[in-house]
Amino acid sequence: MPQRYNITSMLIDKKWKQRPGGNRMPRYAVAHDTGNEGSSALQNFKYFNSRDLDASAHVFIDDQEVLMIIPLHEKAWHVRKQVSDANDWAIGVELCYGGKISGEEAYKRYVWFFAWLCESYEWNPMLHVKGHFQLDPGRRRDPVNALQRIGKSFEDFLGDIKDQMAIIKREGKGEPAVNENKRDRFYRVQIGRFEQKENAEKLVRKAKKAGFAAIIHVDVSS
């Protein structure tokens, strides 16, 4: 499995109620599947960016891309508020499946993205990755339905996340590239440069605790 995929940022308009905004430090992630067989990540973006809706998610993943449609620090409406605090504190990630979508290729990106989240936020997947079916068992079966199509259980999924985290940590691939569309621009701010790695790690922990994404890049320039 490749150690890194790019993340495409294509954000839905702030005028829609399914993008409620906010600025929080995520505490965990929820694994979903779309329940709409054959719908791609891009098709889901177009749907969620077309009208006011009562549901949303942060990221949609198919066999071609990892597509972020709501920033991870904002809220999204992906679990009923009556059963969970996920809308306030969790990142909702949807697996696209069925139709012409390659389940194996989509699954690789799905696993990688959750591994990247766990590495970025210092999460344990066994504790910080929840299935929608676990939070709302009376109504939902995702992502189990999609996983079963490629012979995977939810337990297999968590184990694959742990394995992928080990690869990321061993290979040190760092932060994925974010492909920007014309509507979205991101500006990176460097807040420190150190000769000692432990000092850099200390600042990264401080930045993450304050709610900022942070990662160490090795500078080999003179």
mmCIF file of C-alpha atoms in Angstrom:
data_model
loop_
_atom_site.group_PDB
_atom_site.id
_atom_site.type_symbol
_atom_site.label_atom_id
_atom_site.label_comp_id
_atom_site.label_asym_id
_atom_site.label_seq_id
_atom_site.Cartn_x
_atom_site.Cartn_y
_atom_site.Cartn_z
ATOM 1 C CA MET A 1 0.000 0.000 0.000
ATOM 2 C CA PRO A 2 1.438 3.423 -0.922
ATOM 3 C CA GLN A 3 2.600 5.460 2.038
ATOM 4 C CA ARG A 4 1.016 8.703 0.921
ATOM 5 C CA TYR A 5 -1.833 10.005 -1.183
ATOM 6 C CA ASN A 6 -2.650 13.597 -1.944
ATOM 7 C CA ILE A 7 -5.652 15.307 -0.401
ATOM 8 C CA THR A 8 -7.808 17.390 -2.718
ATOM 9 C CA SER A 9 -9.494 20.379 -1.084
ATOM 10 C CA MET A 10 -12.737 21.394 -2.774
ATOM 11 C CA LEU A 11 -14.798 23.136 -0.131
ATOM 12 C CA ILE A 12 -18.549 23.529 -0.321
ATOM 13 C CA ASP A 13 -19.884 27.063 -0.055
ATOM 14 C CA LYS A 14 -20.303 28.537 3.421
ATOM 15 C CA LYS A 15 -23.825 29.650 2.532
ATOM 16 C CA TRP A 16 -25.188 26.104 2.918
ATOM 17 C CA LYS A 17 -26.412 24.997 6.330
ATOM 18 C CA GLN A 18 -24.536 21.701 5.971
ATOM 19 C CA ARG A 19 -21.335 23.687 6.493
ATOM 20 C CA PRO A 20 -22.053 25.191 9.923
ATOM 21 C CA GLY A 21 -18.518 26.462 10.533
ATOM 22 C CA GLY A 22 -16.846 26.521 13.921
ATOM 23 C CA ASN A 23 -13.249 26.150 15.007
ATOM 24 C CA ARG A 24 -12.535 23.117 17.172
ATOM 25 C CA MET A 25 -9.737 20.638 17.797
ATOM 26 C CA PRO A 26 -11.114 17.257 16.628
ATOM 27 C CA ARG A 27 -11.133 14.519 19.273
ATOM 28 C CA TYR A 28 -11.860 11.465 17.125
ATOM 29 C CA ALA A 29 -13.016 10.328 13.680
ATOM 30 C CA VAL A 30 -16.097 8.484 12.465
ATOM 31 C CA ALA A 31 -15.954 5.996 9.602
ATOM 32 C CA HIS A 32 -18.944 6.089 7.239
ATOM 33 C CA ASP A 33 -19.871 4.848 3.805
ATOM 34 C CA THR A 34 -22.087 6.881 1.528
ATOM 35 C CA GLY A 35 -24.881 4.283 1.243
ATOM 36 C CA ASN A 36 -25.257 5.506 -2.345
ATOM 37 C CA GLU A 37 -23.678 2.878 -4.550
ATOM 38 C CA GLY A 38 -21.571 4.134 -7.424
ATOM 39 C CA SER A 39 -21.507 7.794 -6.357
ATOM 40 C CA SER A 40 -17.990 9.213 -6.591
ATOM 41 C CA ALA A 41 -16.299 11.676 -4.279
ATOM 42 C CA LEU A 42 -16.762 14.440 -6.859
ATOM 43 C CA GLN A 43 -20.437 13.623 -7.318
ATOM 44 C CA ASN A 44 -20.907 13.880 -3.560
ATOM 45 C CA PHE A 45 -19.198 17.272 -3.557
ATOM 46 C CA LYS A 46 -21.564 18.493 -6.273
ATOM 47 C CA TYR A 47 -24.579 17.219 -4.349
ATOM 48 C CA PHE A 48 -23.565 18.781 -1.033
ATOM 49 C CA ASN A 49 -22.714 22.051 -2.771
ATOM 50 C CA SER A 50 -26.074 22.348 -4.532
ATOM 51 C CA ARG A 51 -28.742 23.008 -1.874
ATOM 52 C CA ASP A 52 -29.411 23.240 1.849
ATOM 53 C CA LEU A 53 -29.206 19.779 3.414
ATOM 54 C CA ASP A 54 -29.527 18.268 6.861
ATOM 55 C CA ALA A 55 -26.345 16.156 6.617
ATOM 56 C CA SER A 56 -22.704 16.511 5.637
ATOM 57 C CA ALA A 57 -19.238 15.046 6.157
ATOM 58 C CA HIS A 58 -15.698 16.338 5.993
ATOM 59 C CA VAL A 59 -14.079 13.939 3.532
ATOM 60 C CA PHE A 60 -15.237 11.641 0.710
ATOM 61 C CA ILE A 61 -12.908 8.937 -0.589
ATOM 62 C CA ASP A 62 -13.184 6.864 -3.749
ATOM 63 C CA ASP A 63 -10.705 4.962 -5.915
ATOM 64 C CA GLN A 64 -9.339 8.178 -7.438
ATOM 65 C CA GLU A 65 -9.002 10.730 -4.671
ATOM 66 C CA VAL A 66 -9.301 11.816 -1.081
ATOM 67 C CA LEU A 67 -11.638 14.806 -1.331
ATOM 68 C CA MET A 68 -12.082 17.224 1.575
ATOM 69 C CA ILE A 69 -15.269 19.298 1.272
ATOM 70 C CA ILE A 70 -15.380 20.754 4.812
ATOM 71 C CA PRO A 71 -12.227 21.787 6.738
ATOM 72 C CA LEU A 72 -11.362 19.332 9.485
ATOM 73 C CA HIS A 73 -11.503 21.998 12.194
ATOM 74 C CA GLU A 74 -15.117 22.872 11.342
ATOM 75 C CA LYS A 75 -18.257 20.993 12.335
ATOM 76 C CA ALA A 76 -20.230 18.728 10.022
ATOM 77 C CA TRP A 77 -23.584 16.987 10.423
ATOM 78 C CA HIS A 78 -22.704 13.296 10.008
ATOM 79 C CA VAL A 79 -24.194 11.577 13.101
ATOM 80 C CA ARG A 80 -27.524 12.220 14.801
ATOM 81 C CA LYS A 81 -26.970 14.593 17.707
ATOM 82 C CA GLN A 82 -29.402 12.537 19.811
ATOM 83 C CA VAL A 83 -26.963 9.610 19.936
ATOM 84 C CA SER A 84 -23.476 11.168 19.868
ATOM 85 C CA ASP A 85 -21.364 14.310 20.169
ATOM 86 C CA ALA A 86 -19.692 13.482 16.835
ATOM 87 C CA ASN A 87 -20.957 16.592 15.061
ATOM 88 C CA ASP A 88 -19.171 18.763 17.605
ATOM 89 C CA TRP A 89 -15.951 16.809 17.986
ATOM 90 C CA ALA A 90 -15.406 14.198 15.278
ATOM 91 C CA ILE A 91 -14.182 14.164 11.690
ATOM 92 C CA GLY A 92 -16.665 12.415 9.394
ATOM 93 C CA VAL A 93 -15.096 10.353 6.598
ATOM 94 C CA GLU A 94 -17.200 8.709 3.874
ATOM 95 C CA LEU A 95 -16.156 5.705 1.778
ATOM 96 C CA CYS A 96 -17.537 5.689 -1.769
ATOM 97 C CA TYR A 97 -18.217 2.213 -3.130
ATOM 98 C CA GLY A 98 -20.080 0.147 -5.696
ATOM 99 C CA GLY A 99 -20.761 0.716 -9.355
ATOM 100 C CA LYS A 100 -17.570 1.356 -11.301
ATOM 101 C CA ILE A 101 -15.576 2.270 -8.176
ATOM 102 C CA SER A 102 -12.767 -0.170 -7.376
ATOM 103 C CA GLY A 103 -13.434 -1.225 -3.791
ATOM 104 C CA GLU A 104 -9.826 -2.246 -3.215
ATOM 105 C CA GLU A 105 -8.394 1.061 -4.440
ATOM 106 C CA ALA A 106 -10.928 3.134 -2.508
ATOM 107 C CA TYR A 107 -10.191 1.087 0.612
ATOM 108 C CA LYS A 108 -6.447 1.761 0.327
ATOM 109 C CA ARG A 109 -7.069 5.508 0.371
ATOM 110 C CA TYR A 110 -9.630 5.157 3.157
ATOM 111 C CA VAL A 111 -7.192 3.268 5.386
ATOM 112 C CA TRP A 112 -4.364 5.656 4.569
ATOM 113 C CA PHE A 113 -6.416 8.731 5.410
ATOM 114 C CA PHE A 114 -7.462 7.369 8.802
ATOM 115 C CA ALA A 115 -3.845 6.415 9.502
ATOM 116 C CA TRP A 116 -2.758 9.922 8.565
ATOM 117 C CA LEU A 117 -5.409 11.392 10.878
ATOM 118 C CA CYS A 118 -4.275 9.200 13.768
ATOM 119 C CA GLU A 119 -0.636 10.109 13.215
ATOM 120 C CA SER A 120 -1.450 13.807 12.875
ATOM 121 C CA TYR A 121 -3.617 14.010 15.998
ATOM 122 C CA GLU A 122 -1.715 11.360 17.991
ATOM 123 C CA TRP A 123 -4.763 9.096 18.173
ATOM 124 C CA ASN A 124 -5.041 5.388 18.890
ATOM 125 C CA PRO A 125 -7.304 3.943 16.163
ATOM 126 C CA MET A 126 -8.713 1.401 18.597
ATOM 127 C CA LEU A 127 -10.012 4.282 20.722
ATOM 128 C CA HIS A 128 -10.366 7.231 18.377
ATOM 129 C CA VAL A 129 -11.859 5.687 15.228
ATOM 130 C CA LYS A 130 -15.556 4.867 15.550
ATOM 131 C CA GLY A 131 -17.911 3.265 13.065
ATOM 132 C CA HIS A 132 -21.212 5.009 12.403
ATOM 133 C CA PHE A 133 -22.889 1.678 13.191
ATOM 134 C CA GLN A 134 -21.401 1.800 16.694
ATOM 135 C CA LEU A 135 -22.754 5.268 17.422
ATOM 136 C CA ASP A 136 -26.219 4.750 15.965
ATOM 137 C CA PRO A 137 -26.749 0.965 15.951
ATOM 138 C CA GLY A 138 -30.503 1.166 15.638
ATOM 139 C CA ARG A 139 -30.357 2.937 12.273
ATOM 140 C CA ARG A 140 -26.945 2.582 10.643
ATOM 141 C CA ARG A 141 -24.679 -0.206 9.379
ATOM 142 C CA ASP A 142 -21.935 1.847 7.742
ATOM 143 C CA PRO A 143 -19.170 1.373 6.934
ATOM 144 C CA VAL A 144 -19.639 -2.371 7.499
ATOM 145 C CA ASN A 145 -21.798 -2.775 4.377
ATOM 146 C CA ALA A 146 -19.079 -1.336 2.128
ATOM 147 C CA LEU A 147 -16.244 -3.171 3.900
ATOM 148 C CA GLN A 148 -17.949 -6.534 3.527
ATOM 149 C CA ARG A 149 -17.902 -6.149 -0.250
ATOM 150 C CA ILE A 150 -14.118 -6.470 -0.244
ATOM 151 C CA GLY A 151 -14.000 -9.125 2.450
ATOM 152 C CA LYS A 152 -13.109 -6.811 5.333
ATOM 153 C CA SER A 153 -14.603 -6.518 8.803
ATOM 154 C CA PHE A 154 -14.489 -3.353 10.886
ATOM 155 C CA GLU A 155 -11.848 -5.058 13.061
ATOM 156 C CA ASP A 156 -9.778 -5.726 9.930
ATOM 157 C CA PHE A 157 -10.114 -2.048 9.048
ATOM 158 C CA LEU A 158 -8.764 -0.931 12.438
ATOM 159 C CA GLY A 159 -5.881 -3.380 12.146
ATOM 160 C CA ASP A 160 -5.032 -2.085 8.669
ATOM 161 C CA ILE A 161 -4.992 1.464 10.034
ATOM 162 C CA LYS A 162 -2.468 0.424 12.688
ATOM 163 C CA ASP A 163 -0.306 -1.273 10.052
ATOM 164 C CA GLN A 164 -0.431 1.813 7.833
ATOM 165 C CA MET A 165 0.495 4.051 10.769
ATOM 166 C CA ALA A 166 3.595 1.937 11.306
ATOM 167 C CA ILE A 167 4.542 2.423 7.649
ATOM 168 C CA ILE A 168 4.021 6.174 7.853
ATOM 169 C CA LYS A 169 6.103 6.365 11.000
ATOM 170 C CA ARG A 170 8.870 4.162 9.599
ATOM 171 C CA GLU A 171 9.059 5.827 6.210
ATOM 172 C CA GLY A 172 8.664 9.356 7.545
ATOM 173 C CA LYS A 173 6.708 10.465 4.510
ATOM 174 C CA GLY A 174 5.387 13.552 6.275
ATOM 175 C CA GLU A 175 2.513 15.764 5.235
ATOM 176 C CA PRO A 176 0.560 14.951 2.053
ATOM 177 C CA ALA A 177 0.253 17.541 -0.648
ATOM 178 C CA VAL A 178 -3.054 19.391 -0.735
ATOM 179 C CA ASN A 179 -4.311 19.966 -4.258
ATOM 180 C CA GLU A 180 -6.047 23.314 -4.258
ATOM 181 C CA ASN A 181 -8.861 24.294 -6.574
ATOM 182 C CA LYS A 182 -9.299 27.875 -7.736
ATOM 183 C CA ARG A 183 -11.660 28.707 -4.899
ATOM 184 C CA ASP A 184 -9.440 27.557 -2.050
ATOM 185 C CA ARG A 185 -6.036 28.881 -1.083
ATOM 186 C CA PHE A 186 -3.892 27.850 1.873
ATOM 187 C CA TYR A 187 -0.858 29.673 3.255
ATOM 188 C CA ARG A 188 1.705 27.834 5.345
ATOM 189 C CA VAL A 189 3.287 29.554 8.344
ATOM 190 C CA GLN A 190 6.622 28.431 9.783
ATOM 191 C CA ILE A 191 6.936 29.165 13.488
ATOM 192 C CA GLY A 192 10.284 27.654 14.336
ATOM 193 C CA ARG A 193 13.556 26.133 13.180
ATOM 194 C CA PHE A 194 15.772 24.086 15.470
ATOM 195 C CA GLU A 195 19.054 22.231 15.419
ATOM 196 C CA GLN A 196 17.792 19.740 18.013
ATOM 197 C CA LYS A 197 14.940 17.459 16.984
ATOM 198 C CA GLU A 198 13.530 17.286 20.510
ATOM 199 C CA ASN A 199 12.990 21.064 20.481
ATOM 200 C CA ALA A 200 11.069 20.801 17.219
ATOM 201 C CA GLU A 201 8.952 17.965 18.622
ATOM 202 C CA LYS A 202 8.196 20.028 21.725
ATOM 203 C CA LEU A 203 6.905 22.921 19.603
ATOM 204 C CA VAL A 204 4.798 20.557 17.460
ATOM 205 C CA ARG A 205 3.127 19.155 20.586
ATOM 206 C CA LYS A 206 2.443 22.682 21.826
ATOM 207 C CA ALA A 207 0.943 23.720 18.467
ATOM 208 C CA LYS A 208 -1.314 20.650 18.295
ATOM 209 C CA LYS A 209 -2.484 21.206 21.861
ATOM 210 C CA ALA A 210 -3.480 24.723 20.846
ATOM 211 C CA GLY A 211 -5.528 23.334 17.960
ATOM 212 C CA PHE A 212 -3.166 23.848 15.028
ATOM 213 C CA ALA A 213 -2.001 21.242 12.528
ATOM 214 C CA ALA A 214 1.781 20.913 12.756
ATOM 215 C CA ILE A 215 4.418 18.669 11.256
ATOM 216 C CA ILE A 216 8.225 18.510 11.203
ATOM 217 C CA HIS A 217 10.072 18.924 7.915
ATOM 218 C CA VAL A 218 13.784 18.183 7.745
ATOM 219 C CA ASP A 219 15.668 21.142 6.276
ATOM 220 C CA VAL A 220 18.885 20.001 4.625
ATOM 221 C CA SER A 221 19.769 23.366 3.108
ATOM 222 C CA SER A 222 22.956 25.100 4.166
#
